[in-house]
Structures are given as structure tokens and as C-alpha cells.
Tab-separated table of C-alpha atoms in Angstrom:
chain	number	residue	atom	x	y	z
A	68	UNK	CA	0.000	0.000	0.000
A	69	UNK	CA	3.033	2.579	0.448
A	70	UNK	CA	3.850	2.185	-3.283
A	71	UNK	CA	0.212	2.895	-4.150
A	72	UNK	CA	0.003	5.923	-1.641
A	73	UNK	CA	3.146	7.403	-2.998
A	74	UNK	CA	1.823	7.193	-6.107
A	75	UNK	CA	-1.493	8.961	-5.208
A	76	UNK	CA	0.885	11.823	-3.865
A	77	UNK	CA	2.612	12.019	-7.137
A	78	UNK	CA	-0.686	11.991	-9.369
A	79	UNK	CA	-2.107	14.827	-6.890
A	80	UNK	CA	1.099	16.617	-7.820
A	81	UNK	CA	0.799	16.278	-11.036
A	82	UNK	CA	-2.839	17.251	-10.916
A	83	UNK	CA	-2.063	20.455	-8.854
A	84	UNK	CA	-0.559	21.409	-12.058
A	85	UNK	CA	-3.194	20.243	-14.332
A	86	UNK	CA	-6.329	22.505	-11.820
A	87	UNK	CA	-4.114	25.760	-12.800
A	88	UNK	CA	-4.517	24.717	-16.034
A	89	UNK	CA	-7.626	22.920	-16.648
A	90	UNK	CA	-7.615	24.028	-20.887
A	91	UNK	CA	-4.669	21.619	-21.440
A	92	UNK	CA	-7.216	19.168	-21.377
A	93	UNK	CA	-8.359	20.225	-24.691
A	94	UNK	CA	-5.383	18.598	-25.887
A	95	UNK	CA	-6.214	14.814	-25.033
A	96	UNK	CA	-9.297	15.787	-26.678
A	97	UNK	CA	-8.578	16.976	-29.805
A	98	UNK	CA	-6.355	14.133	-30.122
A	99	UNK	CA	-8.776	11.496	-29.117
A	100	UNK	CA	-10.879	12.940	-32.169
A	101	UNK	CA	-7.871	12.946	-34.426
A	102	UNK	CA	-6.918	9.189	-33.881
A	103	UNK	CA	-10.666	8.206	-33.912
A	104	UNK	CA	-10.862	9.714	-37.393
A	105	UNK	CA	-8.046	7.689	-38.461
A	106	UNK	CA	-8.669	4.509	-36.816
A	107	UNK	CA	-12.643	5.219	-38.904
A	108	UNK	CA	-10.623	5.481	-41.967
A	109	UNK	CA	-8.654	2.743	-41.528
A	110	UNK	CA	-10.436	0.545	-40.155
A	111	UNK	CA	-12.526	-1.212	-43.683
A	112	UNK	CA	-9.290	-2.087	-45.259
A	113	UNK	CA	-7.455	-3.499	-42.306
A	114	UNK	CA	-10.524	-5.365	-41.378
A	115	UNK	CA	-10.386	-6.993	-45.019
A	116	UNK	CA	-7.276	-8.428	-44.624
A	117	UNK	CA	-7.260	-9.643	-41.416
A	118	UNK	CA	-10.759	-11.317	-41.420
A	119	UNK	CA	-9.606	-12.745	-44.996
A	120	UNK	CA	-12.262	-10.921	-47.473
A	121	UNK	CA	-9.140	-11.240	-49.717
A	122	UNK	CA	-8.030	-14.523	-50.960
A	123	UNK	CA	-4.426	-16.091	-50.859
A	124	UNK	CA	-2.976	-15.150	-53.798
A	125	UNK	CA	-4.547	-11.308	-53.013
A	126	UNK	CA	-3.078	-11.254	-49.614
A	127	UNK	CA	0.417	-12.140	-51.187
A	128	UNK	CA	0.171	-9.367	-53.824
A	129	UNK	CA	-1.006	-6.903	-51.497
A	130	UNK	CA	1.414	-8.393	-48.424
A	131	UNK	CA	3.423	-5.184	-48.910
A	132	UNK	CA	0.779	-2.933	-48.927
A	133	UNK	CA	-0.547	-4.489	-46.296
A	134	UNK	CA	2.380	-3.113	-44.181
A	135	UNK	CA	2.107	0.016	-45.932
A	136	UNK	CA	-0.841	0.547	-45.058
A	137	UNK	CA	-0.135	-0.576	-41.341
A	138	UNK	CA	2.775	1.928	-41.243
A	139	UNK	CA	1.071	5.026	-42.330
A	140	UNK	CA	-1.559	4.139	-39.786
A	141	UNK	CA	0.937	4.127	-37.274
A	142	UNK	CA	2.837	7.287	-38.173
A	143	UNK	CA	-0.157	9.571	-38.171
A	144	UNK	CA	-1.653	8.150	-34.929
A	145	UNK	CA	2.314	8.957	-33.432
A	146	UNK	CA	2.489	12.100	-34.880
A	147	UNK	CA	-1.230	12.920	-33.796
A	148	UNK	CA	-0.145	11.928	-30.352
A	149	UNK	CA	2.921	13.553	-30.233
A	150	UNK	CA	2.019	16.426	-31.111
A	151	UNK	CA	-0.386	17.186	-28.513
A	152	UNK	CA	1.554	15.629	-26.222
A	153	UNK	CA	4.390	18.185	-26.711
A	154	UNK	CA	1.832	20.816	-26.436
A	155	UNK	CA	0.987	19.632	-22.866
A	156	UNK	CA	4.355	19.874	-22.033
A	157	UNK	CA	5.197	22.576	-23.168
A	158	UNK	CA	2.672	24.258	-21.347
A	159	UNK	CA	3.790	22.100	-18.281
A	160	UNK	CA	7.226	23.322	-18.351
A	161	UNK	CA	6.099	26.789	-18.647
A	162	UNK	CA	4.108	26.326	-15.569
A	163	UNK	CA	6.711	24.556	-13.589
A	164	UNK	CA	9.206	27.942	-14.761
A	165	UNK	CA	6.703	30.414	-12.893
A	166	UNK	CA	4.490	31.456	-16.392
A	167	UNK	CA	1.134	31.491	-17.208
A	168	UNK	CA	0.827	29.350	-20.454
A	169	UNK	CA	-2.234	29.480	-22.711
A	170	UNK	CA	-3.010	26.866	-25.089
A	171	UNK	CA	-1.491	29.119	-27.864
A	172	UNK	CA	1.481	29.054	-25.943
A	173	UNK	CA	1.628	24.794	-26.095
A	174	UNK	CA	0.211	25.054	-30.157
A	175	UNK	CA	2.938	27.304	-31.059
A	176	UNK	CA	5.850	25.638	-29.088
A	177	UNK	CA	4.387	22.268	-30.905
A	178	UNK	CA	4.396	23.735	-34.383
A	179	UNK	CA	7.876	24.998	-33.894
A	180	UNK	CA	8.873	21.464	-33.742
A	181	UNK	CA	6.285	19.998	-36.017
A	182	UNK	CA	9.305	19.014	-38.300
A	183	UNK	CA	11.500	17.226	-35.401
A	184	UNK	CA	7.887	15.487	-34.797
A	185	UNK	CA	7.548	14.380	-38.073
A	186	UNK	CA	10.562	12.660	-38.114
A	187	UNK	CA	10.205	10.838	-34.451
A	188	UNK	CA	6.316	10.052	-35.384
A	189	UNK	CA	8.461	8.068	-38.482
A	190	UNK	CA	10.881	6.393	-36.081
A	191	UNK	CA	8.044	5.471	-33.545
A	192	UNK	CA	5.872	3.830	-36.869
A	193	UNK	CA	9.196	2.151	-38.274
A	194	UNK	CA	10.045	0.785	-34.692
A	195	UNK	CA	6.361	-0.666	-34.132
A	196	UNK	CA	6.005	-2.527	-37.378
A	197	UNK	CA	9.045	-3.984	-36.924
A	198	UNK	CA	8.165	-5.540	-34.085
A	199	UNK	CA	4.413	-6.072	-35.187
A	200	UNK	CA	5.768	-7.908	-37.987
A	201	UNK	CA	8.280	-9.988	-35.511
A	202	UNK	CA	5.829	-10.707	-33.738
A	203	UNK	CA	3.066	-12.039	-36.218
A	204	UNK	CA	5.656	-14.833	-37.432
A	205	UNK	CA	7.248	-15.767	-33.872
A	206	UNK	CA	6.666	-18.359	-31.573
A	207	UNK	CA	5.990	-17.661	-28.175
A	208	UNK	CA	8.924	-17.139	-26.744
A	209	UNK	CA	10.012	-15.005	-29.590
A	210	UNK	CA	6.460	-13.006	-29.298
A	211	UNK	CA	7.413	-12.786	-25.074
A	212	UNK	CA	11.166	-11.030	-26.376
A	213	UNK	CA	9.277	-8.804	-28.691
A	214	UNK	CA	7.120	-7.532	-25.933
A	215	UNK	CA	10.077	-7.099	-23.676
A	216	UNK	CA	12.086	-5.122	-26.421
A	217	UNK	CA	9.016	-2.552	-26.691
A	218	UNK	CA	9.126	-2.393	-22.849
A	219	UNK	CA	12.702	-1.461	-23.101
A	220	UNK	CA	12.005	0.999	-26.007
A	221	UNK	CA	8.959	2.810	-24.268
A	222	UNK	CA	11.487	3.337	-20.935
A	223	UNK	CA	14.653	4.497	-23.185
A	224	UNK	CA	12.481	7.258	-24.864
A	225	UNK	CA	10.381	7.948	-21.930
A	226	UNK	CA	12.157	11.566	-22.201
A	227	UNK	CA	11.839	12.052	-26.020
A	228	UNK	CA	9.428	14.476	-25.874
A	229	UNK	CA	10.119	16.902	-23.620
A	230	UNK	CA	13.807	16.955	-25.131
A	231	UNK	CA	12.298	17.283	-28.736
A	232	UNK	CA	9.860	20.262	-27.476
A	233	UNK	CA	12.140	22.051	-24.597
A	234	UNK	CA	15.193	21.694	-26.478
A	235	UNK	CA	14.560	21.413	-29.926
A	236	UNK	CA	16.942	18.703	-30.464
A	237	UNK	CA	16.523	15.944	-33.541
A	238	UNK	CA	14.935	12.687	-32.693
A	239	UNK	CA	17.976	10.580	-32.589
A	240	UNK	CA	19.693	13.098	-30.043
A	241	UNK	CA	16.439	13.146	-27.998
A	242	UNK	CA	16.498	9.341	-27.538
A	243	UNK	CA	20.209	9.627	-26.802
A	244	UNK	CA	19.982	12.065	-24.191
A	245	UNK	CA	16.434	10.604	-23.460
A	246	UNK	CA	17.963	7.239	-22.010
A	247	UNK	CA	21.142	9.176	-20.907
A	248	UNK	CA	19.093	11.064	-18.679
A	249	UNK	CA	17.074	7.848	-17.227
A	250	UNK	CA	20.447	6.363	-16.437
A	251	UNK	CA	21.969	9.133	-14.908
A	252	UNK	CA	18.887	9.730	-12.733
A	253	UNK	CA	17.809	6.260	-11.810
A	254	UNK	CA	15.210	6.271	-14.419
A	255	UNK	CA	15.597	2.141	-15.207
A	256	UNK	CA	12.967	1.552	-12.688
A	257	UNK	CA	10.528	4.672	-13.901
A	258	UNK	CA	8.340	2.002	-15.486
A	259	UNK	CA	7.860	-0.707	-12.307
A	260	UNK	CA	8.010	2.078	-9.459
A	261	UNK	CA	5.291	4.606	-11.134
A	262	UNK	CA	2.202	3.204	-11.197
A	263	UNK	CA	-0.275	5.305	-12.762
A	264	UNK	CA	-1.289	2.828	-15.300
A	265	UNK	CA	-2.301	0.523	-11.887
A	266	UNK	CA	-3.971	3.569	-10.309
A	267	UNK	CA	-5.681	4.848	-13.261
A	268	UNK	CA	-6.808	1.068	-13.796
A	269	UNK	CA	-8.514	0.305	-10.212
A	270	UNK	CA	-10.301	4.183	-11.024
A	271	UNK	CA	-11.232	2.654	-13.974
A	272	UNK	CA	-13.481	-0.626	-12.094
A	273	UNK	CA	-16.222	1.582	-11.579
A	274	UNK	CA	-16.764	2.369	-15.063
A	275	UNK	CA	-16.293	-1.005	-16.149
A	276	UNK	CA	-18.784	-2.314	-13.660
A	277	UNK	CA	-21.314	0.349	-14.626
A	278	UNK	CA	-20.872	-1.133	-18.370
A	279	UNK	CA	-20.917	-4.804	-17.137
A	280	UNK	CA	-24.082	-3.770	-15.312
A	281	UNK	CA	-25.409	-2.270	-18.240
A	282	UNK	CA	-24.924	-5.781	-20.341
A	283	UNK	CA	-26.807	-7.700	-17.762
A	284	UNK	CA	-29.377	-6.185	-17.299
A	285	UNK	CA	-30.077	-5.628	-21.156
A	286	UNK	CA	-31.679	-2.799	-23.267
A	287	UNK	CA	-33.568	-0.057	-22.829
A	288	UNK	CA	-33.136	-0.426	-19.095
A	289	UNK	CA	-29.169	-1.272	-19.217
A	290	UNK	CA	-28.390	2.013	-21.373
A	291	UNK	CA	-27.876	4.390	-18.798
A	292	UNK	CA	-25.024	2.572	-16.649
A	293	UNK	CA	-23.312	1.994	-19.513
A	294	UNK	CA	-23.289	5.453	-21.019
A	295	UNK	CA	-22.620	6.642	-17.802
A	296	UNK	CA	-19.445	3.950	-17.888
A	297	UNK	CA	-18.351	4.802	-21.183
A	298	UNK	CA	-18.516	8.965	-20.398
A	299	UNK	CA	-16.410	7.915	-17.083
A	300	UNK	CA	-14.156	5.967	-18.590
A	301	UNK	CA	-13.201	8.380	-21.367
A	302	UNK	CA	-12.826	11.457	-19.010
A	303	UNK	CA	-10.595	9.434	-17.117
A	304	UNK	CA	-8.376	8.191	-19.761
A	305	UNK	CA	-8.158	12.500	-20.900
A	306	UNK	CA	-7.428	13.344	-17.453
A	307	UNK	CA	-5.098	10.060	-17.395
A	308	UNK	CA	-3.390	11.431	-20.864
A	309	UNK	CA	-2.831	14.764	-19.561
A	310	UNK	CA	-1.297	13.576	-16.183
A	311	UNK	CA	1.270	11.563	-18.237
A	312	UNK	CA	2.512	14.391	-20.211
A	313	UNK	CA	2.781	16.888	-17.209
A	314	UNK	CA	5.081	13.982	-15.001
A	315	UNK	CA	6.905	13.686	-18.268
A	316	UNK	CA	7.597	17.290	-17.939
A	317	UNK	CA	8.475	16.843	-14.358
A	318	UNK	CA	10.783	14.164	-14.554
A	319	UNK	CA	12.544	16.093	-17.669
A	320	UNK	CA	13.255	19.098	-15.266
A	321	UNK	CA	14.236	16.777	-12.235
A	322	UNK	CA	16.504	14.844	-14.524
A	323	UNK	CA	17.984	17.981	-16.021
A	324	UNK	CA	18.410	20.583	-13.018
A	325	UNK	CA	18.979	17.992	-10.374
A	326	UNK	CA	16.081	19.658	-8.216
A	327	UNK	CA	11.836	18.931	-8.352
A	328	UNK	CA	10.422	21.093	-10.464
A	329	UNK	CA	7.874	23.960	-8.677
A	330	UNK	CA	4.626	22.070	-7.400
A	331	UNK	CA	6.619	18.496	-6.847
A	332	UNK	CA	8.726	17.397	-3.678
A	333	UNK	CA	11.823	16.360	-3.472
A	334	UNK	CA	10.892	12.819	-2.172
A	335	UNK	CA	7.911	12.087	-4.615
A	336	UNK	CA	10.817	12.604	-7.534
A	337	UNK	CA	13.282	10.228	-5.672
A	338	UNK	CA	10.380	7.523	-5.323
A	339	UNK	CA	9.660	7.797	-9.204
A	340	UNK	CA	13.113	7.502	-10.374
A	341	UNK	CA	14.186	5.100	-7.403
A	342	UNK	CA	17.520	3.942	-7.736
A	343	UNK	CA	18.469	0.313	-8.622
């Protein structure tokens, strides 16, 4: 229960920062409706294939579009999320500095790197269908490595964006300095020691329960919980979103000044980048 308490304390930080700034919400939301376009756009042809509306000898002809088309799905939904991602912390960072950001402040520092997240939103696409397609032809075991590798990837560019954003550096320095920062600061453990994706998952019961209800007891009656679930659960996974990217822009400052960043303590920081 301490690790779970601690990690309360550190999500109440990070929220402290989010109530002064409640518009940076906006952000999770307009890119909830981006990727939702795409994944509606997507979705018939990737369907086709994998449901086998094509036959053998189609599938084998179109095997390289196939991953085409798989790639380009991928690099707009990580340049969609990167981008207003690096708005949040921007405006985080501006924050934790003393300002006042607006959400024209977090467009325009996003835009100034909208080239620098072009080319990481192609890295992060290239990187995931290269494991997707590992991991469609392995074994097991193999398919158990694969998972572990993008593990290891999501820690070692856990710092990518505020270093792309803050910084302006190219995407290959940013995952340099990215996973030279996490080792200089303890940050090996960042993944195991903060929870939020535990926290934000026991928040999330209720809404799931509410939907569950909702099954059971069938339609017209059954509607309501599970609206009511659904609206929960997606507020929570904005508010969840927008949490993420303002720790991101914590641990960024705490890993590059050597000091918490305003509206964090010194001991919350030390718990989330515990030592090994």
C-alpha cells in the first residue's frame, strides 16, 4: 500500500498542475478525435485483410501494402499523439518555470517542432512494425522477447518528448539524451516504481462495472449505466493522458536541473526515479 500511496501523492502533484490549467485538457481531446478519425478510416481495409475478405494469392500481392498501409496508420496516430503531447508539455514546463501558459502558448511551441515530430512520429511507426511484424511470425517465446524489447524501447524514450519540445533537439539526439538522462537519474525503474497505469486502472473498475451492469441487465433499461461507464471511462483516460505528459515534464526538469520542479517534492521525484 506505500507504493500505491506514494503514487497517489505524485498523481495529486501532477494534478495540482493540471487545476491551474484545466484548458490543457483540450489537448487529449482533440487528439482522441484525431486518432478516432483515423482509426474510422482505416479501419474497412485493415478489417479486409485480417478477417480474410481477400483470398491467398490477393493477400500475397497486397502483403506489402498491407504493411504500408499498417505503417502510415501508425505514423499519423504517433504524430497525432505527439504532437499534442508536446503541447501539454510545453505548457507544463512553462508552468513549472513560474508562467502562465495558454493553449497558444503549447500550439505554437508544438508547431515549432512539427518538423522534429515528423521525423520521431516516423521512427516510432518504423520501430512498431518492426516488431508487429516480428511478432506475427514468432513463436511464443520469440512473441514474449518482442514484448520485452518494446518495454525497453517505451522506458529508453520515456524523455523524447520533452527533449524534442524544450530543447529542440533531432529525434535521434532526444532518444540519446532521453535514455542518458534515465540512467543518470535512476530512471531504469521509472516504469515498475510509477504506477499510474495501476492507479488509473482500479479508477477505472467503476466504469467497467457500470458497463458490465449495463450488459446484464439488457436494453432499454441497461443504457444508462453503460453510457454513464463509457462517459467515465473516457474522461478518465483525458485526465489520465494529460497527467502523463505533465510527469513527463516533471521528470525532464528533475533529470535535467537535479532539483523537483515547482509544485513536486523532493521525495515524490526520488520515489519515481528510485535507484536500482
Amino acid at each position: 500500500m506505500g507504493r500505491i500511496s506514494r503514487t497517489f501523492r505524485l498523481m495529486g502533484e501532477s494534478w495540482a498542475v493540471l487545476k491551474q490549467d484545466r484548458e490543457l485538457l483540450l489537448f487529449p481531446v482533440l487528439s482522441s478525435i484525431c486518432s478516432l478519425a483515423v482509426i474510422a478510416s482505416f479501419a474497412a481495409p485493415l478489417l479486409l485483410y485480417h478477417h480474410g475478405a481477400w483470398s491467398d494469392q490477393e493477400l500475397q500481392r497486397t502483403s506489402a501494402q498491407h504493411y504500408g498501409l499498417m505503417f502510415a496508420f501508425y505514423f499519423i496516430n504517433f504524430f497525432i499523439a505527439t504532437f499534442f503531447n508536446a503541447a501539454i508539455v510545453a505548457c507544463a514546463a512553462r508552468r513549472m518555470e513560474g508562467h502562465n501558459p495558454t493553449l497558444a502558448d503549447g500550439l505554437s511551441a508544438a508547431f515549432t517542432v512539427l518538423h522534429l515530430i515528423f521525423a520521431w512520429a516516423v521512427i516510432s511507426a518504423t520501430v512498431g512494425l518492426v516488431l508487429r511484424m516480428i511478432e506475427e511470425r514468432a513463436p511464443l517465446l520469440m512473441r514474449l522477447l518482442v514484448g520485452a524489447l518494446g518495454m525497453l524501447w517505451s522506458v529508453a524514450t520515456f524523455l523524447v518528448v520533452p527533449v524534442l519540445v524544450i530543447e529542440g533537439k533531432g529525434p535521434f539526439q532526444a532518444i540519446g539524451e532521453s535514455a542518458s538522462l534515465l540512467k543518470r537519474t535512476w530512471g531504469e525503474q521509472i516504469v515498475g516504481n510509477f504506477s499510474f497505469g495501476v492507479v488509473f486502472f482500479l479508477l477505472g473498475l467503476p466504469g467497467i462495472a457500470a458497463i458490465a451492469l449495463g450488459a446484464m441487465t439488457g436494453l432499454p433499461a441497461g443504457l444508462v449505466p453503460i453510457i454513464a461507464g463509457v462517459v467515465y471511462l473516457v474522461l478518465l483516460g483525458l485526465v489520465n493522458s494529460a497527467l502523463h505528459a505533465i510527469y513527463q515534464a516533471a521528470v525532464y526538469r528533475y533529470a535535467v536541473d537535479g532539483e523537483p520542479p515547482a509544485g513536486f517534492s523532493g521525495e515524490s521525484m526520488q520515489y519515481a526515479m528510485r535507484s536500482r
